[in-house]
Amino acid sequence: MVTTTTDPVFLLFFALVALVAFACLVYGVRELQFANHVLRSRPDSVLETTQGGPVELRGTATSAGGTLRSPFTDTPCLAYEYEVEEEYSTKNGTSWRTIDSGDRYVPFRLEDGSGSVLIEPPGASFRLTAEDRVTVKGGTTPPAEIQRFIDATEDVDCQNTSVDLRVFELRTGSDRRFTERRLDVDEEVHVLGTARYDTTISRGTGEVNAAVGIDEAALSDSRWVRIRHRLFGYPFVISDRSERSLGLRAALVGGSAVVGGLLLVAFAALFFA
């Protein structure tokens, strides 16, 4: 089949493939750079955060004055991500689709033995391990914590439904999977971010006059400054993984994205040749 390069559909499809390939390659390279940095560097001391600029820290996450309660297990924590999945039928059996997700966090402190520094989470990329997963069968009563979550969330309805067939009761609700990932109080945490000197933050012994958060360039009024930071700026990551696990996972994800982007480029070269 011969397609002319002036065909609008052809041009649109080509542009779409090129855009997806470019996005995969950029994302993959960024993840590989992140993996290389994490695996090769050593964490900075909390005391160095007063100098400002990019820092990599590892220590214990402690409360800065407040905690959260996780949505599905009611566990005290400093940050959480959640995901609600619903089972559905396909031609090849069953699969799961996400019907709701979200996150919450509070400021917390990172202690590494030399001192403690305030971590300000807004804008962070959380890379947390799955702490708990609760599966609720359709037509059954969910645990109390999950029922409270359902009652408070418009996008998630109750699947405790059934049809009375007199001889037996047929459950009609869909199976649901409720997953939460948490940063627990006193858990080991790895943080990469941008430090700033601030004399108003320290209130107790061992607390340094600094805070770690997102780079100001990411919040710039200029779109081009924000784009440049997204492509080349220092990341802001909060993770409860070990240093090795964090780096290797980023390498796996980044490598997969690069391979996917290159395959798209190869496909485009063959198809549009």
Tab-separated table of N, CA and C in Angstrom, residues 151-245:
chain	number	residue	atom	x	y	z
A	151	ASP	N	-17.988	5.667	51.126
A	151	ASP	CA	-19.041	6.633	51.473
A	151	ASP	C	-18.605	8.073	51.199
A	152	ALA	N	-17.290	8.326	51.308
A	152	ALA	CA	-16.782	9.694	51.155
A	152	ALA	C	-16.280	9.999	49.747
A	153	THR	N	-16.305	8.998	48.848
A	153	THR	CA	-15.731	9.163	47.513
A	153	THR	C	-16.795	8.974	46.441
A	154	GLU	N	-17.044	10.006	45.648
A	154	GLU	CA	-18.082	9.943	44.623
A	154	GLU	C	-17.752	8.955	43.510
A	155	ASP	N	-16.468	8.831	43.169
A	155	ASP	CA	-16.073	7.999	42.032
A	155	ASP	C	-16.067	6.508	42.337
A	156	VAL	N	-16.246	6.142	43.592
A	156	VAL	CA	-16.220	4.724	43.977
A	156	VAL	C	-17.537	4.386	44.660
A	157	ASP	N	-18.345	3.547	44.006
A	157	ASP	CA	-19.619	3.154	44.602
A	157	ASP	C	-19.491	1.799	45.281
A	158	CYS	N	-20.500	1.436	46.036
A	158	CYS	CA	-20.488	0.166	46.758
A	158	CYS	C	-20.890	-0.968	45.825
A	159	GLN	N	-20.164	-2.070	45.877
A	159	GLN	CA	-20.467	-3.235	45.050
A	159	GLN	C	-21.062	-4.378	45.871
A	160	ASN	N	-21.585	-4.057	47.039
A	160	ASN	CA	-22.243	-5.063	47.881
A	160	ASN	C	-23.684	-5.216	47.411
A	161	THR	N	-23.839	-5.772	46.204
A	161	THR	CA	-25.157	-5.934	45.594
A	161	THR	C	-25.394	-7.396	45.240
A	162	SER	N	-26.658	-7.781	45.181
A	162	SER	CA	-27.010	-9.166	44.865
A	162	SER	C	-28.450	-9.222	44.375
A	163	VAL	N	-28.811	-10.354	43.769
A	163	VAL	CA	-30.172	-10.600	43.290
A	163	VAL	C	-30.712	-11.836	43.992
A	164	ASP	N	-31.867	-11.703	44.594
A	164	ASP	CA	-32.483	-12.816	45.315
A	164	ASP	C	-33.239	-13.698	44.327
A	165	LEU	N	-32.735	-14.907	44.083
A	165	LEU	CA	-33.363	-15.863	43.169
A	165	LEU	C	-34.199	-16.895	43.918
A	166	ARG	N	-34.506	-16.605	45.182
A	166	ARG	CA	-35.295	-17.463	46.071
A	166	ARG	C	-34.542	-18.735	46.455
A	167	VAL	N	-34.085	-19.475	45.435
A	167	VAL	CA	-33.329	-20.695	45.752
A	167	VAL	C	-31.984	-20.320	46.361
A	168	PHE	N	-31.366	-19.288	45.814
A	168	PHE	CA	-30.106	-18.777	46.364
A	168	PHE	C	-29.980	-17.306	45.984
A	169	GLU	N	-29.026	-16.651	46.599
A	169	GLU	CA	-28.791	-15.227	46.338
A	169	GLU	C	-27.585	-15.083	45.422
A	170	LEU	N	-27.766	-14.412	44.281
A	170	LEU	CA	-26.701	-14.241	43.296
A	170	LEU	C	-26.004	-12.902	43.512
A	171	ARG	N	-24.712	-12.958	43.796
A	171	ARG	CA	-23.931	-11.733	43.960
A	171	ARG	C	-23.672	-11.107	42.596
A	172	THR	N	-23.954	-9.810	42.487
A	172	THR	CA	-23.841	-9.137	41.188
A	172	THR	C	-22.763	-8.053	41.150
A	173	GLY	N	-22.202	-7.703	42.268
A	173	GLY	CA	-21.186	-6.651	42.292
A	173	GLY	C	-19.864	-7.108	41.700
A	174	SER	N	-19.038	-6.144	41.315
A	174	SER	CA	-17.707	-6.435	40.767
A	174	SER	C	-16.680	-6.533	41.888
A	175	ASP	N	-15.673	-7.380	41.668
A	175	ASP	CA	-14.569	-7.464	42.626
A	175	ASP	C	-13.746	-6.176	42.548
A	176	ARG	N	-13.280	-5.720	43.704
A	176	ARG	CA	-12.482	-4.503	43.770
A	176	ARG	C	-11.165	-4.790	44.490
A	177	ARG	N	-10.134	-4.041	44.114
A	177	ARG	CA	-8.830	-4.164	44.743
A	177	ARG	C	-8.430	-2.781	45.249
A	178	PHE	N	-8.143	-2.680	46.542
A	178	PHE	CA	-7.796	-1.399	47.166
A	178	PHE	C	-6.335	-1.460	47.618
A	179	THR	N	-5.482	-0.650	47.002
A	179	THR	CA	-4.047	-0.679	47.291
A	179	THR	C	-3.597	0.663	47.852
A	180	GLU	N	-2.807	0.616	48.918
A	180	GLU	CA	-2.227	1.851	49.451
A	180	GLU	C	-0.721	1.689	49.609
A	181	ARG	N	-0.014	2.753	49.264
A	181	ARG	CA	1.437	2.826	49.443
A	181	ARG	C	1.697	3.979	50.399
A	182	ARG	N	2.494	3.726	51.433
A	182	ARG	CA	2.647	4.714	52.504
A	182	ARG	C	4.111	5.018	52.796
A	183	LEU	N	4.319	6.223	53.306
A	183	LEU	CA	5.564	6.560	53.993
A	183	LEU	C	5.196	6.624	55.464
A	184	ASP	N	5.574	5.597	56.204
A	184	ASP	CA	5.191	5.506	57.609
A	184	ASP	C	6.103	6.350	58.496
A	185	VAL	N	5.610	6.694	59.654
A	185	VAL	CA	6.403	7.424	60.644
A	185	VAL	C	7.574	6.549	61.085
A	186	ASP	N	8.765	7.136	61.167
A	186	ASP	CA	10.003	6.458	61.570
A	186	ASP	C	10.478	5.432	60.542
A	187	GLU	N	10.039	5.564	59.300
A	187	GLU	CA	10.503	4.686	58.225
A	187	GLU	C	11.700	5.324	57.523
A	188	GLU	N	12.582	4.483	56.978
A	188	GLU	CA	13.712	4.986	56.197
A	188	GLU	C	13.195	5.664	54.928
A	189	VAL	N	13.771	6.814	54.591
A	189	VAL	CA	13.312	7.558	53.424
A	189	VAL	C	14.507	8.088	52.639
A	190	HIS	N	14.362	8.106	51.334
A	190	HIS	CA	15.395	8.632	50.437
A	190	HIS	C	14.792	9.829	49.711
A	191	VAL	N	15.456	10.961	49.773
A	191	VAL	CA	14.921	12.196	49.191
A	191	VAL	C	15.961	12.856	48.297
A	192	LEU	N	15.551	13.178	47.085
A	192	LEU	CA	16.344	14.036	46.202
A	192	LEU	C	15.515	15.288	45.945
A	193	GLY	N	16.097	16.449	46.170
A	193	GLY	CA	15.355	17.685	45.992
A	193	GLY	C	16.275	18.885	46.041
A	194	THR	N	15.682	20.052	46.125
A	194	THR	CA	16.443	21.298	46.155
A	194	THR	C	16.300	21.948	47.526
A	195	ALA	N	17.433	22.191	48.168
A	195	ALA	CA	17.426	22.790	49.507
A	195	ALA	C	17.472	24.311	49.411
A	196	ARG	N	16.876	24.941	50.403
A	196	ARG	CA	16.952	26.399	50.505
A	196	ARG	C	17.201	26.781	51.960
A	197	TYR	N	17.979	27.799	52.166
A	197	TYR	CA	18.281	28.287	53.514
A	197	TYR	C	17.096	29.085	54.032
A	198	ASP	N	16.660	28.793	55.267
A	198	ASP	CA	15.500	29.473	55.841
A	198	ASP	C	15.634	29.483	57.362
A	199	THR	N	15.808	30.667	57.932
A	199	THR	CA	16.025	30.777	59.382
A	199	THR	C	14.731	30.674	60.180
A	200	THR	N	13.587	30.658	59.512
A	200	THR	CA	12.307	30.610	60.236
A	200	THR	C	11.834	29.189	60.502
A	201	ILE	N	12.552	28.201	59.992
A	201	ILE	CA	12.078	26.817	60.055
A	201	ILE	C	12.543	26.094	61.310
A	202	SER	N	13.758	26.345	61.736
A	202	SER	CA	14.333	25.630	62.881
A	202	SER	C	13.698	26.099	64.186
A	203	ARG	N	13.193	25.126	64.960
A	203	ARG	CA	12.572	25.460	66.245
A	203	ARG	C	13.098	24.599	67.395
A	204	GLY	N	13.782	23.516	67.081
A	204	GLY	CA	14.231	22.607	68.124
A	204	GLY	C	15.689	22.229	67.967
A	205	THR	N	16.210	21.526	68.953
A	205	THR	CA	17.597	21.079	68.930
A	205	THR	C	17.820	20.113	67.773
A	206	GLY	N	18.875	20.351	67.015
A	206	GLY	CA	19.219	19.465	65.907
A	206	GLY	C	18.550	19.817	64.597
A	207	GLU	N	17.608	20.755	64.609
A	207	GLU	CA	16.920	21.147	63.384
A	207	GLU	C	17.726	22.231	62.668
A	208	VAL	N	18.023	21.991	61.388
A	208	VAL	CA	18.831	22.950	60.636
A	208	VAL	C	17.942	24.023	60.008
A	209	ASN	N	18.559	25.149	59.693
A	209	ASN	CA	17.831	26.269	59.083
A	209	ASN	C	17.726	26.069	57.570
A	210	ALA	N	16.966	25.072	57.180
A	210	ALA	CA	16.815	24.778	55.756
A	210	ALA	C	15.564	23.932	55.548
A	211	ALA	N	15.103	23.911	54.312
A	211	ALA	CA	13.992	23.048	53.907
A	211	ALA	C	14.314	22.490	52.530
A	212	VAL	N	13.805	21.297	52.248
A	212	VAL	CA	14.041	20.650	50.959
A	212	VAL	C	12.698	20.472	50.257
A	213	GLY	N	12.645	20.909	49.000
A	213	GLY	CA	11.405	20.792	48.238
A	213	GLY	C	11.679	20.840	46.755
A	214	ILE	N	10.690	21.302	46.017
A	214	ILE	CA	10.814	21.367	44.566
A	214	ILE	C	11.613	22.604	44.167
A	215	ASP	N	12.331	22.512	43.059
A	215	ASP	CA	13.106	23.646	42.551
A	215	ASP	C	12.158	24.766	42.118
A	216	GLU	N	12.537	26.008	42.390
A	216	GLU	CA	11.700	27.154	42.027
A	216	GLU	C	11.448	27.229	40.524
A	217	ALA	N	12.369	26.686	39.716
A	217	ALA	CA	12.194	26.720	38.262
A	217	ALA	C	10.953	25.951	37.827
A	218	ALA	N	10.588	24.915	38.591
A	218	ALA	CA	9.408	24.121	38.251
A	218	ALA	C	8.125	24.907	38.450
A	219	LEU	N	8.188	25.987	39.219
A	219	LEU	CA	7.011	26.810	39.512
A	219	LEU	C	7.068	28.155	38.800
A	220	SER	N	8.011	28.318	37.889
A	220	SER	CA	8.202	29.594	37.201
A	220	SER	C	6.973	29.991	36.384
A	221	ASP	N	6.764	31.299	36.235
A	221	ASP	CA	5.681	31.799	35.389
A	221	ASP	C	5.962	31.549	33.911
A	222	SER	N	7.221	31.352	33.584
A	222	SER	CA	7.611	31.113	32.193
A	222	SER	C	7.445	29.636	31.840
A	223	ARG	N	6.672	29.377	30.796
A	223	ARG	CA	6.469	27.990	30.359
A	223	ARG	C	7.778	27.349	29.932
A	224	TRP	N	8.643	28.122	29.256
A	224	TRP	CA	9.899	27.564	28.756
A	224	TRP	C	10.849	27.221	29.895
A	225	VAL	N	10.822	28.003	30.952
A	225	VAL	CA	11.640	27.678	32.124
A	225	VAL	C	11.147	26.380	32.755
A	226	ARG	N	9.826	26.212	32.831
A	226	ARG	CA	9.268	24.981	33.401
A	226	ARG	C	9.604	23.777	32.537
A	227	ILE	N	9.507	23.946	31.217
A	227	ILE	CA	9.828	22.840	30.311
A	227	ILE	C	11.305	22.475	30.417
A	228	ARG	N	12.177	23.499	30.443
A	228	ARG	CA	13.616	23.242	30.562
A	228	ARG	C	13.931	22.506	31.860
A	229	HIS	N	13.250	22.900	32.940
A	229	HIS	CA	13.480	22.211	34.211
A	229	HIS	C	12.997	20.765	34.132
A	230	ARG	N	11.839	20.546	33.498
A	230	ARG	CA	11.320	19.181	33.378
A	230	ARG	C	12.274	18.293	32.594
A	231	LEU	N	12.927	18.877	31.593
A	231	LEU	CA	13.833	18.095	30.752
A	231	LEU	C	15.221	17.937	31.363
A	232	PHE	N	15.719	18.991	32.008
A	232	PHE	CA	17.110	18.981	32.443
A	232	PHE	C	17.315	19.278	33.926
A	233	GLY	N	16.270	19.669	34.636
A	233	GLY	CA	16.422	20.083	36.024
A	233	GLY	C	16.613	18.929	36.995
A	234	TYR	N	16.984	19.279	38.215
A	234	TYR	CA	17.194	18.281	39.260
A	234	TYR	C	15.836	17.771	39.738
A	235	PRO	N	15.691	16.451	39.900
A	235	PRO	CA	14.385	15.891	40.270
A	235	PRO	C	14.041	16.138	41.735
A	236	PHE	N	12.768	15.956	42.047
A	236	PHE	CA	12.308	15.986	43.433
A	236	PHE	C	11.579	14.675	43.680
A	237	VAL	N	12.256	13.771	44.364
A	237	VAL	CA	11.756	12.407	44.564
A	237	VAL	C	11.757	12.065	46.042
A	238	ILE	N	10.679	11.439	46.493
A	238	ILE	CA	10.585	10.923	47.862
A	238	ILE	C	10.272	9.438	47.762
A	239	SER	N	11.119	8.603	48.361
A	239	SER	CA	10.949	7.156	48.236
A	239	SER	C	11.279	6.447	49.545
A	240	ASP	N	10.572	5.347	49.789
A	240	ASP	CA	10.894	4.515	50.948
A	240	ASP	C	11.679	3.271	50.534
A	241	ARG	N	12.137	3.237	49.285
A	241	ARG	CA	12.944	2.115	48.811
A	241	ARG	C	14.396	2.276	49.259
A	242	SER	N	15.125	1.176	49.225
A	242	SER	CA	16.554	1.264	49.484
A	242	SER	C	17.207	1.989	48.313
A	243	GLU	N	18.411	2.495	48.538
A	243	GLU	CA	19.111	3.223	47.486
A	243	GLU	C	19.295	2.350	46.246
A	244	ARG	N	19.664	1.097	46.465
A	244	ARG	CA	19.886	0.174	45.350
A	244	ARG	C	18.580	-0.130	44.617
A	245	SER	N	17.529	-0.407	45.384
A	245	SER	CA	16.236	-0.725	44.780
A	245	SER	C	15.692	0.454	43.982
